[in-house]
Amino acid sequence: MSGTAHSMRSVARLAAIQALYQMEVSGAGVEAVIREFADHRFDQGVEGDAPTEGDTLASADEAFFAELVRGVVGAQREIDSAVVKRLAAGWRLERLDATVRAILRAGAFELAHRADVPTEVVIDEYVELAKSFFEGPEPGFVNGALDAVAQDVRPR
């Protein structure tokens, strides 16, 4: 397996965002989506072509990916509550873009359940993911929301 542990986790986070989004829009179950990624997305070219250098999800930490996806689904009530608590008054999670919801849920899960990953790493990773999906205010929103969630779930 190629790639550093850090880059493998970064790819796993990206895949987890994609999987959570896919589950939300399609209604697919968690195990079916994890299996699909394992069977068809990892070790494959991004569009299903033969893998080419820099164009694969082969360097994902698949165990970390599965932990993130299962963890978000298993703790979704708790995670959503932590995120909603920090949204502006009157905002509901449903008002957010589905990709932003997936990013916030995965980030909040890591903050609440992966104490071994430093707060700054979690926030930076998900802000960078937001930048890869959005050019507007969303990365700043993700930064502020996850920083606020971190204050609640990781006492300093």
C-alpha positions as a printed NumPy array, in Angstrom:
array([[  0.   ,   0.   ,   0.   ],
       [  1.437,   3.34 ,  -1.002],
       [  1.145,   6.718,   0.641],
       [  1.809,   8.014,   4.103],
       [ -0.547,   7.287,   6.958],
       [ -1.617,  10.947,   6.868],
       [ -2.438,  10.942,   3.154],
       [ -4.188,   7.582,   3.479],
       [ -6.409,   9.056,   6.189],
       [ -7.047,  12.156,   4.082],
       [ -8.26 ,   9.981,   1.204],
       [-10.36 ,   7.941,   3.65 ],
       [-11.995,  11.161,   4.879],
       [-12.8  ,  12.216,   1.317],
       [-14.291,   8.785,   0.597],
       [-16.308,   8.948,   3.833],
       [-17.797,  12.304,   2.764],
       [-18.704,  10.783,  -0.595],
       [-20.213,   7.708,   1.067],
       [-22.261,   9.732,   3.57 ],
       [-23.542,  11.942,   0.748],
       [-24.404,   8.885,  -1.341],
       [-26.273,   7.306,   1.564],
       [-28.286,  10.46 ,   2.143],
       [-29.332,  10.998,  -1.48 ],
       [-29.904,   7.347,  -2.379],
       [-31.131,   5.91 ,   0.902],
       [-28.542,   3.119,   0.674],
       [-27.537,   1.372,   3.886],
       [-24.191,   1.811,   5.572],
       [-22.844,  -1.699,   4.968],
       [-23.896,  -1.673,   1.31 ],
       [-22.081,   1.619,   0.708],
       [-18.947,   0.49 ,   2.564],
       [-18.939,  -2.697,   0.499],
       [-19.405,  -0.719,  -2.733],
       [-16.415,   1.472,  -1.93 ],
       [-14.308,  -1.558,  -1.002],
       [-15.318,  -3.453,  -4.151],
       [-15.439,  -0.674,  -6.722],
       [-13.861,   2.575,  -5.578],
       [-10.689,   1.635,  -3.744],
       [ -7.862,   0.26 ,  -5.867],
       [ -9.741,   1.519,  -8.94 ],
       [ -9.367,   4.493, -11.201],
       [-11.586,   7.357, -10.152],
       [-13.961,   6.73 , -13.078],
       [-13.532,   2.951, -12.95 ],
       [-10.65 ,   3.015, -15.435],
       [ -7.401,   1.206, -14.854],
       [ -5.551,   2.98 , -12.051],
       [ -3.076,   5.65 , -13.084],
       [ -0.619,   7.46 , -10.845],
       [ -2.39 ,  10.036,  -8.69 ],
       [ -5.839,   9.021,  -9.974],
       [ -6.909,   6.324,  -7.535],
       [ -8.424,   5.867,  -4.125],
       [ -5.982,   2.991,  -3.627],
       [ -4.087,   4.885,  -0.945],
       [ -7.12 ,   5.177,   1.354],
       [ -7.01 ,   3.789,   4.863],
       [-10.013,   1.528,   4.282],
       [-10.417,   0.549,   7.937],
       [-10.471,   4.229,   8.959],
       [-12.974,   4.951,   6.154],
       [-15.302,   2.198,   7.383],
       [-14.934,   3.381,  10.994],
       [-15.865,   6.935,  10.01 ],
       [-18.92 ,   5.923,   7.996],
       [-20.196,   3.417,  10.574],
       [-19.402,   5.831,  13.397],
       [-21.279,   8.752,  11.867],
       [-24.317,   6.571,  11.192],
       [-24.208,   4.957,  14.638],
       [-23.822,   8.239,  16.509],
       [-25.797,  10.453,  14.138],
       [-28.279,  11.715,  16.741],
       [-25.492,  12.749,  19.095],
       [-23.426,  14.259,  16.263],
       [-26.341,  16.153,  14.744],
       [-27.238,  17.52 ,  18.175],
       [-23.659,  18.739,  18.703],
       [-23.659,  20.453,  15.295],
       [-27.151,  21.968,  15.577],
       [-26.251,  23.402,  18.999],
       [-23.603,  25.495,  17.24 ],
       [-25.615,  26.621,  14.2  ],
       [-27.025,  30.135,  14.105],
       [-30.359,  30.55 ,  15.878],
       [-33.181,  29.233,  13.761],
       [-30.948,  27.199,  11.427],
       [-31.695,  23.547,  10.986],
       [-29.269,  20.934,   9.722],
       [-31.656,  20.195,   6.85 ],
       [-31.079,  23.721,   5.485],
       [-27.407,  22.963,   4.863],
       [-26.106,  21.511,   1.616],
       [-25.91 ,  17.693,   1.795],
       [-22.135,  17.763,   1.253],
       [-21.682,  20.308,   4.057],
       [-23.8  ,  18.085,   6.315],
       [-21.599,  15.092,   5.483],
       [-18.426,  17.103,   6.186],
       [-19.744,  18.407,   9.502],
       [-20.98 ,  14.998,  10.596],
       [-17.675,  13.281,   9.829],
       [-15.676,  16.054,  11.47 ],
       [-17.895,  16.101,  14.559],
       [-17.634,  12.315,  14.819],
       [-13.839,  12.488,  14.8  ],
       [-13.824,  15.285,  17.347],
       [-16.162,  13.398,  19.677],
       [-14.893,   9.854,  19.214],
       [-11.274,   9.968,  18.032],
       [ -9.356,  11.674,  20.818],
       [ -6.153,  10.266,  19.28 ],
       [ -6.507,  12.698,  16.342],
       [ -5.517,  16.247,  17.354],
       [ -8.286,  18.854,  17.157],
       [ -6.29 ,  21.007,  14.724],
       [ -5.784,  18.056,  12.378],
       [ -9.483,  17.213,  12.331],
       [-10.552,  20.793,  11.651],
       [ -7.842,  21.408,   9.032],
       [ -8.655,  18.182,   7.178],
       [-12.374,  18.914,   6.917],
       [-11.817,  22.567,   5.987],
       [ -9.546,  21.379,   3.157],
       [-12.23 ,  18.917,   2.06 ],
       [-14.776,  21.733,   2.066],
       [-12.4  ,  23.767,  -0.13 ],
       [-12.26 ,  20.874,  -2.59 ],
       [-16.055,  20.964,  -2.958],
       [-16.834,  24.678,  -2.555],
       [-15.357,  28.014,  -3.588],
       [-17.69 ,  30.181,  -1.502],
       [-18.14 ,  30.689,   2.233],
       [-18.594,  27.001,   3.069],
       [-14.974,  26.27 ,   4.137],
       [-15.115,  29.157,   6.617],
       [-18.479,  27.937,   7.866],
       [-17.08 ,  24.405,   8.339],
       [-14.084,  25.862,  10.2  ],
       [-16.262,  27.858,  12.585],
       [-18.781,  25.078,  13.169],
       [-16.165,  22.386,  13.851],
       [-14.151,  24.704,  16.074],
       [-17.296,  25.363,  18.126],
       [-18.141,  21.642,  18.292],
       [-14.561,  20.963,  19.423],
       [-15.009,  23.404,  22.307],
       [-18.028,  21.4  ,  23.441],
       [-16.707,  17.852,  23.004],
       [-13.017,  18.359,  23.776],
       [-12.545,  20.327,  26.965],
       [ -9.29 ,  22.253,  26.871]])
